[in-house]
Amino acid sequence: MIVSGRAKVAAVLGWPVAHSRSPLIHGYWLETHAIDGAYVPLAVRPEHFTAAFRALPKLGFAGANITAPHKEAALRHADVVDPIARRIGAANTAIVEDDRIRVTNTDAPGFLASLTNGAPNWQPATSAALVIGAGGAARAVVAALIDAGVPEVLVSNLTDSRAAGLVRDFGRPARAIAWAERAGALSQVRLLVNASSAGLTGGPGLDFPLDRIVPETIVVDLVYDPLVTPLLKGARARGCTAVDGLGMLLHQARAGFKAWFGVEPAITDALRERVIADIERSRG
Ligand code: NDP
């Protein structure tokens, strides 16, 4: 790693932040491209977020990723908010430009890039989608699908009122489906996205019966720990195309790296393997 006094520096702000794979991903790209730069994890308590975030230009940072629980606060404290971040209601990337902080959300384009890579036959204009979840990740997925021209985006969430709220914000073609009705809605769609946190290692599993899924359905899980979730296993067993969450994680990182360090980084098998090895190591 080359870090001189002139190094460009970026960070990830989160609380906690130790689980973040962003330092690994950006560190890999800095090394691969022999860039004089650094990318550091910053554990920032919620009560310190405003001060820490606003200090980024003063400290000479090129920018930062913003992770939970700060994604909404970043929107409030930025100087400039990109339209996509405004629409989603959360920002995951900050770029320092002329001492001002601009924020954007790269989860939406990252999701689309991962989906089109993993399922090149996906036809947005002719395939309705069902999104599970109503948090920040689900909002990014819904925005991406609407912008891609998906004619109907069904949203189902454990807490029904939250799905209704999301749908109210986005309007048509988003439509809420009661949690109790989720399995029946499967026959209407050709894309299923788990944008909830269910299925994550150490947490509750996703209770989603796949009996009515048709083999033409593409199934995406945003959860990437484990890489192959029970949902993806079930989808593959029924002949569906399954797309894991690691692709989105890697794709969403590219725009920030390009903005901070000036190089368009590549997503290679070697990088994927490095992140997978890290996920496996952290599970013991
Ligand atoms: P939030 O905390 O904002 O939302 C969590 C969502 O999961 C809510 O909709 C919640 O429902 C739902 N949920 C929680 N427990 C269950 C359960 N047992 N069954 C069904 N639904 C449940 O998180 P985010 O939206 O930020 O992230 C969601 C997931 O997406 C996380 O696992 C995150 O790691 C992943 N993610 C992956 C990315 C990638 O690049 N691959 C990028 C961003 C996120 P309720 O509203 O009822 O509580």
Short mmCIF file of C-alpha atoms and ligand atoms in Angstrom, two decimals:
data_model
loop_
_atom_site.label_atom_id
_atom_site.label_comp_id
_atom_site.label_asym_id
_atom_site.label_seq_id
_atom_site.Cartn_x
_atom_site.Cartn_y
_atom_site.Cartn_z
CA MET A 1 0.00 0.00 0.00
CA ILE A 2 1.35 3.42 -0.95
CA VAL A 3 0.29 6.28 1.34
CA SER A 4 2.23 9.52 1.05
CA GLY A 5 1.52 12.96 2.48
CA ARG A 6 -0.40 13.71 -0.70
CA ALA A 7 -2.65 10.66 -0.42
CA LYS A 8 -6.35 11.03 -1.17
CA VAL A 9 -8.41 9.76 1.74
CA ALA A 10 -11.95 8.39 1.91
CA ALA A 11 -13.85 6.65 4.69
CA VAL A 12 -16.95 4.78 5.74
CA LEU A 13 -18.98 6.30 8.59
CA GLY A 14 -21.15 3.86 10.52
CA TRP A 15 -22.11 2.70 14.01
CA PRO A 16 -21.02 0.00 14.40
CA VAL A 17 -18.68 -0.09 11.44
CA ALA A 18 -16.53 -3.17 12.09
CA HIS A 19 -18.78 -5.40 9.95
CA SER A 20 -18.40 -3.16 6.87
CA ARG A 21 -16.72 -4.76 3.86
CA SER A 22 -16.16 -1.36 2.22
CA PRO A 23 -12.57 -0.96 3.57
CA LEU A 24 -11.71 -4.36 2.09
CA ILE A 25 -13.26 -3.54 -1.30
CA HIS A 26 -11.77 -0.05 -1.64
CA GLY A 27 -8.46 -1.19 -0.17
CA TYR A 28 -8.30 -3.92 -2.81
CA TRP A 29 -8.90 -1.41 -5.61
CA LEU A 30 -6.36 1.07 -4.20
CA GLU A 31 -3.78 -1.71 -4.12
CA THR A 32 -4.66 -3.04 -7.59
CA HIS A 33 -4.37 0.40 -9.17
CA ALA A 34 -1.33 1.40 -7.06
CA ILE A 35 -3.12 4.59 -6.02
CA ASP A 36 -1.65 6.90 -3.43
CA GLY A 37 -4.72 6.79 -1.23
CA ALA A 38 -6.39 5.33 1.84
CA TYR A 39 -9.89 4.22 2.82
CA VAL A 40 -10.60 4.01 6.53
CA PRO A 41 -13.48 2.80 8.74
CA LEU A 42 -14.77 5.51 11.09
CA ALA A 43 -16.94 4.33 13.98
CA VAL A 44 -19.18 7.36 14.52
CA ARG A 45 -21.85 7.35 17.21
CA PRO A 46 -25.23 8.75 16.10
CA GLU A 47 -24.88 11.73 18.44
CA HIS A 48 -21.55 12.64 16.80
CA PHE A 49 -22.61 12.12 13.21
CA THR A 50 -23.34 15.74 12.29
CA ALA A 51 -19.98 17.00 13.56
CA ALA A 52 -18.04 14.11 12.02
CA PHE A 53 -19.82 14.37 8.66
CA ARG A 54 -19.47 18.14 8.42
CA ALA A 55 -15.75 17.82 9.28
CA LEU A 56 -15.00 15.74 6.17
CA PRO A 57 -14.05 18.73 3.95
CA LYS A 58 -12.10 20.39 6.77
CA LEU A 59 -10.07 17.22 7.25
CA GLY A 60 -9.33 16.99 3.55
CA PHE A 61 -11.36 13.85 2.87
CA ALA A 62 -12.27 13.20 -0.76
CA GLY A 63 -15.53 11.74 0.48
CA ALA A 64 -17.07 8.84 2.32
CA ASN A 65 -19.54 6.01 2.32
CA ILE A 66 -22.33 6.36 4.81
CA THR A 67 -23.78 3.26 6.37
CA ALA A 68 -26.35 2.43 9.06
CA PRO A 69 -27.66 4.23 11.00
CA HIS A 70 -26.55 7.46 9.31
CA LYS A 71 -27.99 7.22 5.79
CA GLU A 72 -30.97 9.50 6.47
CA ALA A 73 -28.96 11.97 8.55
CA ALA A 74 -26.46 12.34 5.70
CA LEU A 75 -29.28 13.62 3.53
CA ARG A 76 -30.17 16.29 6.09
CA HIS A 77 -26.64 17.55 6.60
CA ALA A 78 -25.33 17.58 3.02
CA ASP A 79 -24.89 20.78 1.00
CA VAL A 80 -26.15 19.17 -2.19
CA VAL A 81 -28.45 16.14 -2.49
CA ASP A 82 -28.66 14.23 -5.77
CA PRO A 83 -32.24 13.61 -6.97
CA ILE A 84 -31.90 9.82 -6.61
CA ALA A 85 -30.89 10.12 -2.92
CA ARG A 86 -33.74 12.58 -2.31
CA ARG A 87 -36.23 10.17 -3.85
CA ILE A 88 -34.96 7.18 -1.89
CA GLY A 89 -34.74 9.23 1.29
CA ALA A 90 -31.24 8.01 2.14
CA ALA A 91 -27.65 8.59 0.99
CA ASN A 92 -24.82 6.06 1.01
CA THR A 93 -22.09 8.06 -0.72
CA ALA A 94 -20.68 11.53 0.00
CA ILE A 95 -18.35 13.41 -2.32
CA VAL A 96 -16.45 16.51 -1.26
CA GLU A 97 -16.50 19.10 -4.05
CA ASP A 98 -15.04 22.58 -3.46
CA ASP A 99 -15.44 22.19 0.31
CA ARG A 100 -19.08 21.27 -0.10
CA ILE A 101 -20.56 17.84 0.55
CA ARG A 102 -22.68 16.28 -2.18
CA VAL A 103 -24.51 13.06 -1.37
CA THR A 104 -25.95 10.44 -3.63
CA ASN A 105 -27.31 6.91 -3.42
CA THR A 106 -25.46 4.25 -5.39
CA ASP A 107 -27.54 1.33 -4.06
CA ALA A 108 -30.13 1.76 -6.82
CA PRO A 109 -27.69 1.66 -9.77
CA GLY A 110 -25.64 -0.99 -7.93
CA PHE A 111 -28.71 -3.19 -7.61
CA LEU A 112 -29.57 -2.80 -11.31
CA ALA A 113 -26.01 -3.52 -12.44
CA SER A 114 -25.89 -6.66 -10.31
CA LEU A 115 -29.29 -7.83 -11.56
CA THR A 116 -28.48 -7.31 -15.24
CA ASN A 117 -25.12 -9.06 -14.79
CA GLY A 118 -26.57 -11.99 -12.90
CA ALA A 119 -29.68 -12.33 -15.05
CA PRO A 120 -28.88 -10.92 -18.52
CA ASN A 121 -32.24 -12.16 -19.84
CA TRP A 122 -34.23 -9.98 -17.43
CA GLN A 123 -36.80 -7.94 -19.35
CA PRO A 124 -37.91 -5.06 -17.13
CA ALA A 125 -40.70 -3.84 -19.38
CA THR A 126 -42.56 -7.13 -19.30
CA SER A 127 -41.92 -8.47 -15.81
CA ALA A 128 -43.74 -7.34 -12.69
CA ALA A 129 -41.65 -7.51 -9.52
CA LEU A 130 -42.25 -8.29 -5.84
CA VAL A 131 -39.98 -6.57 -3.33
CA ILE A 132 -39.84 -7.86 0.24
CA GLY A 133 -39.01 -5.19 2.82
CA ALA A 134 -39.68 -1.49 3.27
CA GLY A 135 -36.41 -0.14 4.71
CA GLY A 136 -33.73 1.91 2.98
CA ALA A 137 -32.56 -0.97 0.78
CA ALA A 138 -36.12 -1.71 -0.37
CA ARG A 139 -36.62 1.97 -1.23
CA ALA A 140 -33.48 1.90 -3.40
CA VAL A 141 -34.66 -1.28 -5.16
CA VAL A 142 -38.15 0.14 -5.78
CA ALA A 143 -36.67 3.35 -7.23
CA ALA A 144 -34.35 1.34 -9.48
CA LEU A 145 -37.14 -0.92 -10.74
CA ILE A 146 -39.49 1.98 -11.46
CA ASP A 147 -36.75 3.83 -13.33
CA ALA A 148 -35.95 0.67 -15.31
CA GLY A 149 -39.54 0.62 -16.57
CA VAL A 150 -40.95 -2.30 -14.55
CA PRO A 151 -44.73 -2.04 -15.10
CA GLU A 152 -45.77 -3.15 -11.60
CA VAL A 153 -43.69 -3.15 -8.42
CA LEU A 154 -45.40 -5.00 -5.57
CA VAL A 155 -44.06 -4.33 -2.08
CA SER A 156 -44.66 -6.56 0.92
CA ASN A 157 -43.26 -6.01 4.38
CA LEU A 158 -43.50 -7.72 7.75
CA THR A 159 -45.07 -4.53 9.10
CA ASP A 160 -47.77 -3.77 6.54
CA SER A 161 -48.04 -0.08 7.38
CA ARG A 162 -44.41 0.48 6.39
CA ALA A 163 -44.99 -1.03 2.94
CA ALA A 164 -48.05 1.22 2.58
CA GLY A 165 -45.92 4.24 3.50
CA LEU A 166 -43.27 3.36 0.93
CA VAL A 167 -45.88 2.92 -1.78
CA ARG A 168 -47.46 6.24 -0.86
CA ASP A 169 -44.08 7.95 -1.30
CA PHE A 170 -43.33 6.38 -4.68
CA GLY A 171 -46.81 6.17 -6.16
CA ARG A 172 -47.62 4.02 -9.18
CA PRO A 173 -46.47 1.55 -10.39
CA ALA A 174 -45.64 0.60 -6.79
CA ARG A 175 -48.43 -1.27 -4.96
CA ALA A 176 -48.53 -2.69 -1.44
CA ILE A 177 -49.32 -6.36 -0.82
CA ALA A 178 -50.33 -7.41 2.67
CA TRP A 179 -47.73 -9.64 4.33
CA ALA A 180 -50.37 -12.34 4.70
CA GLU A 181 -50.88 -12.30 0.90
CA ARG A 182 -47.19 -12.37 -0.08
CA ALA A 183 -46.97 -16.00 -1.23
CA GLY A 184 -50.01 -15.68 -3.51
CA ALA A 185 -48.56 -12.63 -5.24
CA LEU A 186 -45.66 -14.74 -6.53
CA SER A 187 -47.61 -16.10 -9.48
CA GLN A 188 -48.01 -12.54 -10.83
CA VAL A 189 -44.32 -11.65 -10.94
CA ARG A 190 -41.13 -12.64 -12.76
CA LEU A 191 -38.74 -10.95 -10.34
CA LEU A 192 -38.58 -11.46 -6.57
CA VAL A 193 -36.21 -9.35 -4.47
CA ASN A 194 -35.53 -9.87 -0.80
CA ALA A 195 -34.62 -6.39 0.42
CA SER A 196 -35.38 -7.24 4.04
CA SER A 197 -32.74 -8.16 6.57
CA ALA A 198 -34.32 -11.58 7.16
CA GLY A 199 -31.97 -14.42 6.27
CA LEU A 200 -28.86 -12.66 7.55
CA THR A 201 -26.51 -14.94 9.51
CA GLY A 202 -27.38 -14.82 13.20
CA GLY A 203 -30.80 -13.21 12.62
CA PRO A 204 -34.31 -14.48 11.93
CA GLY A 205 -34.91 -16.47 8.76
CA LEU A 206 -37.14 -15.26 5.93
CA ASP A 207 -40.58 -16.81 6.11
CA PHE A 208 -41.48 -16.79 2.43
CA PRO A 209 -43.12 -19.87 0.87
CA LEU A 210 -41.98 -20.35 -2.73
CA ASP A 211 -44.65 -22.92 -3.69
CA ARG A 212 -46.28 -20.64 -6.25
CA ILE A 213 -43.10 -19.42 -7.91
CA VAL A 214 -42.66 -20.17 -11.61
CA PRO A 215 -39.21 -21.23 -12.91
CA GLU A 216 -38.98 -18.12 -15.13
CA THR A 217 -38.77 -15.96 -12.01
CA ILE A 218 -35.46 -14.30 -11.19
CA VAL A 219 -34.79 -14.24 -7.45
CA VAL A 220 -32.42 -11.68 -5.93
CA ASP A 221 -31.37 -11.62 -2.29
CA LEU A 222 -29.69 -8.45 -1.02
CA VAL A 223 -28.41 -10.40 1.98
CA TYR A 224 -24.84 -11.55 1.21
CA ASP A 225 -23.95 -13.23 4.51
CA PRO A 226 -24.51 -16.11 3.85
CA LEU A 227 -23.77 -15.70 0.17
CA VAL A 228 -26.27 -18.40 -0.78
CA THR A 229 -29.27 -17.76 1.46
CA PRO A 230 -32.06 -20.31 2.03
CA LEU A 231 -34.23 -18.17 -0.31
CA LEU A 232 -31.68 -18.49 -3.13
CA LYS A 233 -31.27 -22.22 -2.45
CA GLY A 234 -35.05 -22.69 -2.64
CA ALA A 235 -35.22 -20.64 -5.85
CA ARG A 236 -32.47 -22.67 -7.52
CA ALA A 237 -34.16 -25.91 -6.49
CA ARG A 238 -37.26 -24.71 -8.38
CA GLY A 239 -35.30 -23.90 -11.53
CA CYS A 240 -35.20 -20.11 -11.00
CA THR A 241 -32.21 -17.86 -11.71
CA ALA A 242 -30.73 -16.75 -8.39
CA VAL A 243 -28.67 -13.57 -7.92
CA ASP A 244 -26.75 -13.07 -4.65
CA GLY A 245 -26.26 -9.80 -2.77
CA LEU A 246 -22.51 -9.58 -3.22
CA GLY A 247 -22.85 -8.24 -6.77
CA MET A 248 -24.84 -5.24 -5.51
CA LEU A 249 -22.35 -4.62 -2.72
CA LEU A 250 -19.49 -4.49 -5.23
CA HIS A 251 -21.32 -2.50 -7.90
CA GLN A 252 -22.61 0.15 -5.48
CA ALA A 253 -19.00 0.81 -4.43
CA ARG A 254 -17.69 1.67 -7.90
CA ALA A 255 -19.12 5.19 -8.30
CA GLY A 256 -17.68 6.39 -5.00
CA PHE A 257 -14.24 5.02 -5.81
CA LYS A 258 -14.28 6.71 -9.23
CA ALA A 259 -15.35 10.05 -7.70
CA TRP A 260 -12.75 9.99 -4.89
CA PHE A 261 -9.76 8.39 -6.58
CA GLY A 262 -10.36 9.12 -10.28
CA VAL A 263 -10.24 5.51 -11.52
CA GLU A 264 -13.12 3.31 -12.68
CA PRO A 265 -12.47 0.10 -10.74
CA ALA A 266 -13.25 -3.38 -12.07
CA ILE A 267 -15.23 -6.10 -10.36
CA THR A 268 -13.10 -9.19 -10.80
CA ASP A 269 -13.39 -12.79 -9.64
CA ALA A 270 -10.34 -12.17 -7.43
CA LEU A 271 -12.17 -9.35 -5.62
CA ARG A 272 -15.31 -11.45 -5.21
CA GLU A 273 -13.22 -14.29 -3.78
CA ARG A 274 -11.50 -11.96 -1.36
CA VAL A 275 -14.81 -10.67 -0.01
CA ILE A 276 -16.28 -14.20 0.18
CA ALA A 277 -13.19 -15.35 2.12
CA ASP A 278 -13.68 -12.44 4.52
CA ILE A 279 -17.37 -13.31 5.02
CA GLU A 280 -16.43 -16.93 5.73
CA ARG A 281 -13.62 -15.93 8.09
CA SER A 282 -15.94 -13.68 10.08
CA ARG A 283 -18.37 -16.58 10.57
CA GLY A 284 -15.58 -18.65 12.08
P1 NDP B 1 -33.64 -1.68 7.47
O1 NDP B 1 -33.28 -1.97 8.88
O2 NDP B 1 -33.93 -0.29 7.02
O3 NDP B 1 -34.91 -2.57 7.07
C1 NDP B 1 -35.01 -3.92 7.45
C2 NDP B 1 -36.21 -4.53 6.74
O4 NDP B 1 -36.21 -5.94 7.02
C3 NDP B 1 -37.56 -3.98 7.21
O5 NDP B 1 -38.41 -3.90 6.10
C4 NDP B 1 -38.02 -5.04 8.21
O6 NDP B 1 -39.41 -5.12 8.37
C5 NDP B 1 -37.52 -6.28 7.52
N1 NDP B 1 -37.41 -7.42 8.44
C6 NDP B 1 -36.74 -7.46 9.60
N2 NDP B 1 -36.88 -8.69 10.17
C7 NDP B 1 -37.69 -9.41 9.35
C8 NDP B 1 -38.21 -10.72 9.38
N3 NDP B 1 -37.94 -11.57 10.37
N4 NDP B 1 -39.00 -11.13 8.36
C9 NDP B 1 -39.28 -10.30 7.33
N5 NDP B 1 -38.82 -9.04 7.25
C10 NDP B 1 -38.02 -8.59 8.25
O7 NDP B 1 -32.44 -2.33 6.62
P2 NDP B 1 -31.97 -1.96 5.13
O8 NDP B 1 -33.15 -1.69 4.31
O9 NDP B 1 -30.90 -0.95 5.20
O10 NDP B 1 -31.26 -3.33 4.69
C11 NDP B 1 -31.99 -4.51 4.46
C12 NDP B 1 -31.04 -5.64 4.09
O11 NDP B 1 -30.42 -5.36 2.85
C13 NDP B 1 -29.91 -5.85 5.11
O12 NDP B 1 -29.69 -7.24 5.26
C14 NDP B 1 -28.73 -5.21 4.44
O13 NDP B 1 -27.50 -5.80 4.83
C15 NDP B 1 -29.02 -5.54 2.97
N6 NDP B 1 -28.36 -4.61 2.06
C16 NDP B 1 -27.55 -5.14 1.12
C17 NDP B 1 -26.92 -4.32 0.23
C18 NDP B 1 -26.03 -4.92 -0.79
O14 NDP B 1 -25.25 -4.18 -1.38
N7 NDP B 1 -26.12 -6.22 -1.05
C19 NDP B 1 -27.10 -2.86 0.26
C20 NDP B 1 -28.01 -2.40 1.28
C21 NDP B 1 -28.59 -3.27 2.15
P3 NDP B 1 -40.19 -4.18 9.42
O15 NDP B 1 -40.35 -2.87 8.72
O16 NDP B 1 -41.45 -4.89 9.65
O17 NDP B 1 -39.31 -4.09 10.63
#
